[in-house]
């Protein structure tokens, strides 16, 4: 039990669909992150939030839209995705932005 | 830019020792993490090095040389459950940059 949960664990969506990924951390951390993990490639940092403020947007296409309503919850809103967006999307949290990160189990996303 | 290199795959026998090397060239450096990731699971924290030298934690040890931009993760007394991907990651302020990971396969 890592203290970071993600839902759904698996998602299949068409290119015209709109869906959202949810992440919740029960660790009292102040920073949360979204990563994309594709096969045989390094984890790619997408977004960083610290105290609910976005501090990093790593050149991510606008079809990915993050939302951090409070320090415990992080969402990733998806719309008009492409097949190459199929990947494992991992959420993580840390006490502060320079600290050890705890990862959630990820959402396996398939875009058809 | 960030450049973090580690071998793609390594194979070792149960009970043996394996050393996974990681070299990095980054625009800043606060520390270096090693994570373990089993297939289909989340990465889990193994070690964190800030200063040069060896950090030992049970069967796993991690070494850092900041002047050489080099680290290694040493896995001793390998067990079948150690078969996983091992990720080297460098932290710079708020950003954690990962290598592509080294898949370690432990054979009986």
PDB file of C-alpha atoms in Angstrom:
ATOM      1  CA  UNK A   1       0.000   0.000   0.000  1.00  0.00           C
ATOM      2  CA  UNK A   2       1.723   3.146  -1.228  1.00  0.00           C
ATOM      3  CA  UNK A   3      -0.851   5.650  -0.060  1.00  0.00           C
ATOM      4  CA  UNK A   4      -1.416   6.874  -3.617  1.00  0.00           C
ATOM      5  CA  UNK A   5      -4.442   5.553  -5.465  1.00  0.00           C
ATOM      6  CA  UNK A   6      -5.445   5.962  -9.088  1.00  0.00           C
ATOM      7  CA  UNK A   7      -8.685   5.286 -10.920  1.00  0.00           C
ATOM      8  CA  UNK A   8      -9.479   3.783 -13.283  1.00  0.00           C
ATOM      9  CA  UNK A   9      -6.714   1.176 -13.517  1.00  0.00           C
ATOM     10  CA  UNK A  10      -7.506   0.490 -17.160  1.00  0.00           C
ATOM     11  CA  UNK A  11      -9.178   2.712 -19.734  1.00  0.00           C
ATOM     12  CA  UNK A  12      -9.974   2.236 -23.395  1.00  0.00           C
ATOM     13  CA  UNK A  13     -11.218   5.294 -25.215  1.00  0.00           C
ATOM     14  CA  UNK A  14     -11.863   6.433 -28.745  1.00  0.00           C
ATOM     15  CA  UNK A  15     -10.172   9.431 -30.262  1.00  0.00           C
ATOM     16  CA  UNK A  16     -13.285  11.570 -29.898  1.00  0.00           C
ATOM     17  CA  UNK A  17     -14.043  10.669 -26.283  1.00  0.00           C
ATOM     18  CA  UNK A  18     -13.529  12.767 -23.179  1.00  0.00           C
ATOM     19  CA  UNK A  19     -12.399  11.026 -20.016  1.00  0.00           C
ATOM     20  CA  UNK A  20     -10.642  11.870 -16.761  1.00  0.00           C
ATOM     21  CA  UNK A  21      -8.012  10.110 -14.701  1.00  0.00           C
ATOM     22  CA  UNK A  22      -8.118  10.539 -10.945  1.00  0.00           C
ATOM     23  CA  UNK A  23      -5.348  10.399  -8.385  1.00  0.00           C
ATOM     24  CA  UNK A  24      -5.662  10.650  -4.618  1.00  0.00           C
ATOM     25  CA  UNK A  25      -2.893  10.662  -2.035  1.00  0.00           C
ATOM     26  CA  UNK A  26      -3.445   9.863   1.629  1.00  0.00           C
ATOM     27  CA  UNK A  27       0.037  10.859   2.794  1.00  0.00           C
ATOM     28  CA  UNK A  28      -0.425  14.544   3.594  1.00  0.00           C
ATOM     29  CA  UNK A  29       2.000  15.536   0.844  1.00  0.00           C
ATOM     30  CA  UNK A  30       2.178  18.979  -0.723  1.00  0.00           C
ATOM     31  CA  UNK A  31       3.342  18.081  -4.244  1.00  0.00           C
ATOM     32  CA  UNK A  32       1.724  15.884  -6.882  1.00  0.00           C
ATOM     33  CA  UNK A  33       2.851  14.798 -10.332  1.00  0.00           C
ATOM     34  CA  UNK A  34       1.628  13.216 -13.559  1.00  0.00           C
ATOM     35  CA  UNK A  35       4.000  11.011 -15.572  1.00  0.00           C
ATOM     36  CA  UNK A  36       3.627   9.138 -18.845  1.00  0.00           C
ATOM     37  CA  UNK A  37       5.363   5.778 -19.226  1.00  0.00           C
ATOM     38  CA  UNK A  38       5.605   4.286 -22.711  1.00  0.00           C
ATOM     39  CA  UNK A  39       7.206   0.944 -23.486  1.00  0.00           C
ATOM     40  CA  UNK A  40      11.024   1.023 -23.505  1.00  0.00           C
ATOM     41  CA  UNK A  41      11.090   4.775 -22.860  1.00  0.00           C
ATOM     42  CA  UNK A  42      11.940   6.761 -19.726  1.00  0.00           C
ATOM     43  CA  UNK A  43       9.225   8.041 -17.487  1.00  0.00           C
ATOM     44  CA  UNK A  44       8.199  11.427 -18.852  1.00  0.00           C
ATOM     45  CA  UNK A  45       7.213  14.141 -16.421  1.00  0.00           C
ATOM     46  CA  UNK A  46       4.030  15.866 -17.597  1.00  0.00           C
ATOM     47  CA  UNK A  47       2.846  18.152 -14.794  1.00  0.00           C
ATOM     48  CA  UNK A  48       3.925  19.178 -11.305  1.00  0.00           C
ATOM     49  CA  UNK A  49       1.706  20.777  -8.693  1.00  0.00           C
ATOM     50  CA  UNK A  50       2.930  22.236  -5.431  1.00  0.00           C
ATOM     51  CA  UNK A  51       0.329  23.367  -2.906  1.00  0.00           C
ATOM     52  CA  UNK A  52      -2.273  23.174  -5.670  1.00  0.00           C
ATOM     53  CA  UNK A  53      -0.324  25.523  -7.938  1.00  0.00           C
ATOM     54  CA  UNK A  54       1.090  24.221 -11.203  1.00  0.00           C
ATOM     55  CA  UNK A  55       4.867  24.681 -11.242  1.00  0.00           C
ATOM     56  CA  UNK A  56       5.732  22.683 -14.340  1.00  0.00           C
ATOM     57  CA  UNK A  57       4.056  22.032 -17.636  1.00  0.00           C
ATOM     58  CA  UNK A  58       6.545  20.000 -19.575  1.00  0.00           C
ATOM     59  CA  UNK A  59       5.498  20.921 -23.128  1.00  0.00           C
ATOM     60  CA  UNK A  60       2.473  18.659 -22.936  1.00  0.00           C
ATOM     61  CA  UNK A  61      -0.159  18.893 -25.710  1.00  0.00           C
ATOM     62  CA  UNK A  62      -3.317  20.756 -24.766  1.00  0.00           C
ATOM     63  CA  UNK A  63      -5.404  17.610 -25.201  1.00  0.00           C
ATOM     64  CA  UNK A  64      -4.113  16.763 -21.696  1.00  0.00           C
ATOM     65  CA  UNK A  65      -5.527  19.118 -19.077  1.00  0.00           C
ATOM     66  CA  UNK A  66      -4.597  18.755 -15.378  1.00  0.00           C
ATOM     67  CA  UNK A  67      -6.633  19.883 -12.415  1.00  0.00           C
ATOM     68  CA  UNK A  68      -5.619  20.023  -8.765  1.00  0.00           C
ATOM     69  CA  UNK A  69      -8.605  21.063  -6.630  1.00  0.00           C
ATOM     70  CA  UNK A  70      -6.779  20.430  -3.345  1.00  0.00           C
ATOM     71  CA  UNK A  71      -3.495  18.977  -2.137  1.00  0.00           C
ATOM     72  CA  UNK A  72      -4.902  15.439  -1.960  1.00  0.00           C
ATOM     73  CA  UNK A  73      -6.468  15.150  -5.396  1.00  0.00           C
ATOM     74  CA  UNK A  74      -5.139  15.428  -8.922  1.00  0.00           C
ATOM     75  CA  UNK A  75      -7.005  14.889 -12.165  1.00  0.00           C
ATOM     76  CA  UNK A  76      -5.914  14.513 -15.757  1.00  0.00           C
ATOM     77  CA  UNK A  77      -8.653  15.408 -18.234  1.00  0.00           C
ATOM     78  CA  UNK A  78      -8.315  13.799 -21.644  1.00  0.00           C
ATOM     79  CA  UNK A  79      -9.952  14.826 -24.911  1.00  0.00           C
ATOM     80  CA  UNK A  80      -9.387  14.072 -28.596  1.00  0.00           C
ATOM     81  CA  UNK A  81      -6.415  11.853 -27.851  1.00  0.00           C
ATOM     82  CA  UNK A  82      -4.255  10.135 -30.456  1.00  0.00           C
ATOM     83  CA  UNK A  83      -3.259   6.440 -30.594  1.00  0.00           C
ATOM     84  CA  UNK A  84       0.323   7.404 -29.666  1.00  0.00           C
ATOM     85  CA  UNK A  85      -1.024   8.648 -26.332  1.00  0.00           C
ATOM     86  CA  UNK A  86      -1.618   5.035 -25.327  1.00  0.00           C
ATOM     87  CA  UNK A  87       0.626   4.462 -22.307  1.00  0.00           C
ATOM     88  CA  UNK A  88       0.728   3.950 -18.567  1.00  0.00           C
ATOM     89  CA  UNK A  89      -0.087   7.180 -16.748  1.00  0.00           C
ATOM     90  CA  UNK A  90       1.420   7.373 -13.301  1.00  0.00           C
ATOM     91  CA  UNK A  91       0.587   9.765 -10.514  1.00  0.00           C
ATOM     92  CA  UNK A  92       3.062  10.481  -7.722  1.00  0.00           C
ATOM     93  CA  UNK A  93       3.254  12.633  -4.626  1.00  0.00           C
ATOM     94  CA  UNK A  94       6.005  13.909  -2.348  1.00  0.00           C
ATOM     95  CA  UNK A  95       6.215  15.911   0.845  1.00  0.00           C
ATOM     96  CA  UNK A  96       7.705  18.797  -1.119  1.00  0.00           C
ATOM     97  CA  UNK A  97       8.820  19.218  -4.711  1.00  0.00           C
ATOM     98  CA  UNK A  98      12.391  18.037  -4.045  1.00  0.00           C
ATOM     99  CA  UNK A  99      11.494  14.993  -1.988  1.00  0.00           C
ATOM    100  CA  UNK A 100      11.127  11.271  -2.441  1.00  0.00           C
ATOM    101  CA  UNK A 101       8.177  10.507  -4.651  1.00  0.00           C
ATOM    102  CA  UNK A 102       5.568   7.849  -3.970  1.00  0.00           C
ATOM    103  CA  UNK A 103       3.857   6.444  -7.030  1.00  0.00           C
ATOM    104  CA  UNK A 104       0.346   5.229  -7.603  1.00  0.00           C
ATOM    105  CA  UNK A 105      -0.346   1.980  -9.494  1.00  0.00           C
ATOM    106  CA  UNK A 106      -1.034   3.812 -12.743  1.00  0.00           C
ATOM    107  CA  UNK A 107      -3.794   3.881 -15.327  1.00  0.00           C
ATOM    108  CA  UNK A 108      -3.212   1.786 -18.445  1.00  0.00           C
ATOM    109  CA  UNK A 109      -4.700   3.906 -21.238  1.00  0.00           C
ATOM    110  CA  UNK A 110      -5.440   2.590 -24.712  1.00  0.00           C
ATOM    111  CA  UNK A 111      -6.619   5.001 -27.399  1.00  0.00           C
ATOM    112  CA  UNK A 112      -8.359   3.342 -30.322  1.00  0.00           C
TER     113      UNK A 112
ATOM    114  CA  UNK B   1      19.137  19.160 -21.010  1.00  0.00           C
ATOM    115  CA  UNK B   2      18.982  15.901 -19.133  1.00  0.00           C
ATOM    116  CA  UNK B   3      20.786  12.753 -20.255  1.00  0.00           C
ATOM    117  CA  UNK B   4      20.613   9.671 -18.048  1.00  0.00           C
ATOM    118  CA  UNK B   5      22.035   6.386 -19.311  1.00  0.00           C
ATOM    119  CA  UNK B   6      21.718   2.888 -17.922  1.00  0.00           C
ATOM    120  CA  UNK B   7      21.946  -0.552 -19.547  1.00  0.00           C
ATOM    121  CA  UNK B   8      18.748  -1.900 -21.035  1.00  0.00           C
ATOM    122  CA  UNK B   9      18.927  -5.441 -19.707  1.00  0.00           C
ATOM    123  CA  UNK B  10      20.960  -7.607 -17.341  1.00  0.00           C
ATOM    124  CA  UNK B  11      20.673 -11.263 -16.441  1.00  0.00           C
ATOM    125  CA  UNK B  12      22.074 -12.957 -13.346  1.00  0.00           C
ATOM    126  CA  UNK B  13      21.750 -16.167 -11.377  1.00  0.00           C
ATOM    127  CA  UNK B  14      19.924 -16.535  -8.089  1.00  0.00           C
ATOM    128  CA  UNK B  15      22.313 -15.855  -5.210  1.00  0.00           C
ATOM    129  CA  UNK B  16      24.699 -13.827  -7.345  1.00  0.00           C
ATOM    130  CA  UNK B  17      25.535 -10.102  -7.330  1.00  0.00           C
ATOM    131  CA  UNK B  18      24.552  -7.624 -10.029  1.00  0.00           C
ATOM    132  CA  UNK B  19      25.705  -4.019 -10.441  1.00  0.00           C
ATOM    133  CA  UNK B  20      23.577  -1.614 -12.446  1.00  0.00           C
ATOM    134  CA  UNK B  21      25.453   1.470 -13.615  1.00  0.00           C
ATOM    135  CA  UNK B  22      23.928   4.861 -14.270  1.00  0.00           C
ATOM    136  CA  UNK B  23      25.668   7.864 -15.799  1.00  0.00           C
ATOM    137  CA  UNK B  24      24.090  11.262 -16.002  1.00  0.00           C
ATOM    138  CA  UNK B  25      24.630  14.661 -17.550  1.00  0.00           C
ATOM    139  CA  UNK B  26      22.083  17.105 -16.203  1.00  0.00           C
ATOM    140  CA  UNK B  27      21.691  20.863 -15.998  1.00  0.00           C
ATOM    141  CA  UNK B  28      21.482  20.681 -12.218  1.00  0.00           C
ATOM    142  CA  UNK B  29      21.774  18.116  -9.469  1.00  0.00           C
ATOM    143  CA  UNK B  30      20.225  17.777  -6.041  1.00  0.00           C
ATOM    144  CA  UNK B  31      20.342  14.017  -5.641  1.00  0.00           C
ATOM    145  CA  UNK B  32      19.958  10.641  -7.286  1.00  0.00           C
ATOM    146  CA  UNK B  33      17.203   8.105  -6.699  1.00  0.00           C
ATOM    147  CA  UNK B  34      16.908   4.438  -7.517  1.00  0.00           C
ATOM    148  CA  UNK B  35      13.444   2.940  -7.938  1.00  0.00           C
ATOM    149  CA  UNK B  36      12.326  -0.644  -8.510  1.00  0.00           C
ATOM    150  CA  UNK B  37       9.382  -1.376 -10.788  1.00  0.00           C
ATOM    151  CA  UNK B  38       7.852  -4.803 -11.223  1.00  0.00           C
ATOM    152  CA  UNK B  39       5.932  -5.395 -14.429  1.00  0.00           C
ATOM    153  CA  UNK B  40       2.505  -3.797 -14.268  1.00  0.00           C
ATOM    154  CA  UNK B  41       3.171  -2.143 -10.914  1.00  0.00           C
ATOM    155  CA  UNK B  42       4.141   1.273  -9.602  1.00  0.00           C
ATOM    156  CA  UNK B  43       7.800   2.227  -9.092  1.00  0.00           C
ATOM    157  CA  UNK B  44       8.861   1.871  -5.465  1.00  0.00           C
ATOM    158  CA  UNK B  45      11.657   3.757  -3.760  1.00  0.00           C
ATOM    159  CA  UNK B  46      14.942   1.954  -3.116  1.00  0.00           C
ATOM    160  CA  UNK B  47      17.576   4.567  -2.306  1.00  0.00           C
ATOM    161  CA  UNK B  48      18.537   8.235  -2.407  1.00  0.00           C
ATOM    162  CA  UNK B  49      22.099   9.567  -2.652  1.00  0.00           C
ATOM    163  CA  UNK B  50      23.005  13.204  -2.147  1.00  0.00           C
ATOM    164  CA  UNK B  51      26.653  12.976  -1.143  1.00  0.00           C
ATOM    165  CA  UNK B  52      29.449  10.920  -2.668  1.00  0.00           C
ATOM    166  CA  UNK B  53      29.913   7.435  -1.340  1.00  0.00           C
ATOM    167  CA  UNK B  54      28.144   4.191  -0.672  1.00  0.00           C
ATOM    168  CA  UNK B  55      24.765   3.844   1.016  1.00  0.00           C
ATOM    169  CA  UNK B  56      23.977   0.328   2.180  1.00  0.00           C
ATOM    170  CA  UNK B  57      20.500  -0.911   2.923  1.00  0.00           C
ATOM    171  CA  UNK B  58      20.253  -4.641   3.427  1.00  0.00           C
ATOM    172  CA  UNK B  59      20.919  -6.527   0.195  1.00  0.00           C
ATOM    173  CA  UNK B  60      20.840  -3.316  -1.833  1.00  0.00           C
ATOM    174  CA  UNK B  61      23.558  -0.657  -1.923  1.00  0.00           C
ATOM    175  CA  UNK B  62      23.853   2.518  -3.959  1.00  0.00           C
ATOM    176  CA  UNK B  63      26.964   4.494  -4.802  1.00  0.00           C
ATOM    177  CA  UNK B  64      27.356   8.046  -6.059  1.00  0.00           C
ATOM    178  CA  UNK B  65      30.221  10.028  -7.547  1.00  0.00           C
ATOM    179  CA  UNK B  66      29.051  13.539  -8.332  1.00  0.00           C
ATOM    180  CA  UNK B  67      32.311  14.581 -10.000  1.00  0.00           C
ATOM    181  CA  UNK B  68      32.007  11.671 -12.447  1.00  0.00           C
ATOM    182  CA  UNK B  69      28.254  11.898 -12.930  1.00  0.00           C
ATOM    183  CA  UNK B  70      28.043   8.239 -12.005  1.00  0.00           C
ATOM    184  CA  UNK B  71      26.044   5.981  -9.753  1.00  0.00           C
ATOM    185  CA  UNK B  72      25.499   2.281  -9.360  1.00  0.00           C
ATOM    186  CA  UNK B  73      22.972   0.078  -7.644  1.00  0.00           C
ATOM    187  CA  UNK B  74      24.372  -3.161  -6.233  1.00  0.00           C
ATOM    188  CA  UNK B  75      22.019  -6.058  -5.648  1.00  0.00           C
ATOM    189  CA  UNK B  76      23.472  -8.866  -3.531  1.00  0.00           C
ATOM    190  CA  UNK B  77      22.228 -12.397  -2.841  1.00  0.00           C
ATOM    191  CA  UNK B  78      19.820 -12.129  -5.741  1.00  0.00           C
ATOM    192  CA  UNK B  79      16.385 -13.628  -5.328  1.00  0.00           C
ATOM    193  CA  UNK B  80      13.808 -14.467  -7.974  1.00  0.00           C
ATOM    194  CA  UNK B  81      11.600 -11.637  -6.698  1.00  0.00           C
ATOM    195  CA  UNK B  82      14.353  -9.158  -7.618  1.00  0.00           C
ATOM    196  CA  UNK B  83      13.452  -9.631 -11.297  1.00  0.00           C
ATOM    197  CA  UNK B  84      12.201  -6.157 -12.168  1.00  0.00           C
ATOM    198  CA  UNK B  85      13.086  -2.908 -13.870  1.00  0.00           C
ATOM    199  CA  UNK B  86      15.441  -0.598 -11.953  1.00  0.00           C
ATOM    200  CA  UNK B  87      15.118   3.107 -12.637  1.00  0.00           C
ATOM    201  CA  UNK B  88      17.829   5.681 -12.055  1.00  0.00           C
ATOM    202  CA  UNK B  89      16.494   9.215 -11.555  1.00  0.00           C
ATOM    203  CA  UNK B  90      18.189  12.562 -10.981  1.00  0.00           C
ATOM    204  CA  UNK B  91      16.462  15.365  -9.123  1.00  0.00           C
ATOM    205  CA  UNK B  92      17.008  19.023  -9.890  1.00  0.00           C
ATOM    206  CA  UNK B  93      14.888  21.331  -7.726  1.00  0.00           C
ATOM    207  CA  UNK B  94      11.360  20.137  -8.428  1.00  0.00           C
ATOM    208  CA  UNK B  95      12.056  17.965 -11.443  1.00  0.00           C
ATOM    209  CA  UNK B  96      12.831  14.255 -11.373  1.00  0.00           C
ATOM    210  CA  UNK B  97      14.359  12.985 -14.632  1.00  0.00           C
ATOM    211  CA  UNK B  98      14.417   9.235 -15.217  1.00  0.00           C
ATOM    212  CA  UNK B  99      16.598   6.900 -17.183  1.00  0.00           C
ATOM    213  CA  UNK B 100      14.886   4.318 -19.381  1.00  0.00           C
ATOM    214  CA  UNK B 101      15.379   1.618 -16.754  1.00  0.00           C
ATOM    215  CA  UNK B 102      17.371  -1.606 -16.578  1.00  0.00           C
ATOM    216  CA  UNK B 103      15.420  -4.854 -16.724  1.00  0.00           C
ATOM    217  CA  UNK B 104      17.054  -7.422 -14.467  1.00  0.00           C
ATOM    218  CA  UNK B 105      16.168 -11.068 -14.958  1.00  0.00           C
ATOM    219  CA  UNK B 106      17.132 -13.494 -12.202  1.00  0.00           C
ATOM    220  CA  UNK B 107      17.496 -17.105 -13.276  1.00  0.00           C
ATOM    221  CA  UNK B 108      17.348 -20.148 -11.015  1.00  0.00           C
TER     222      UNK B 108
END
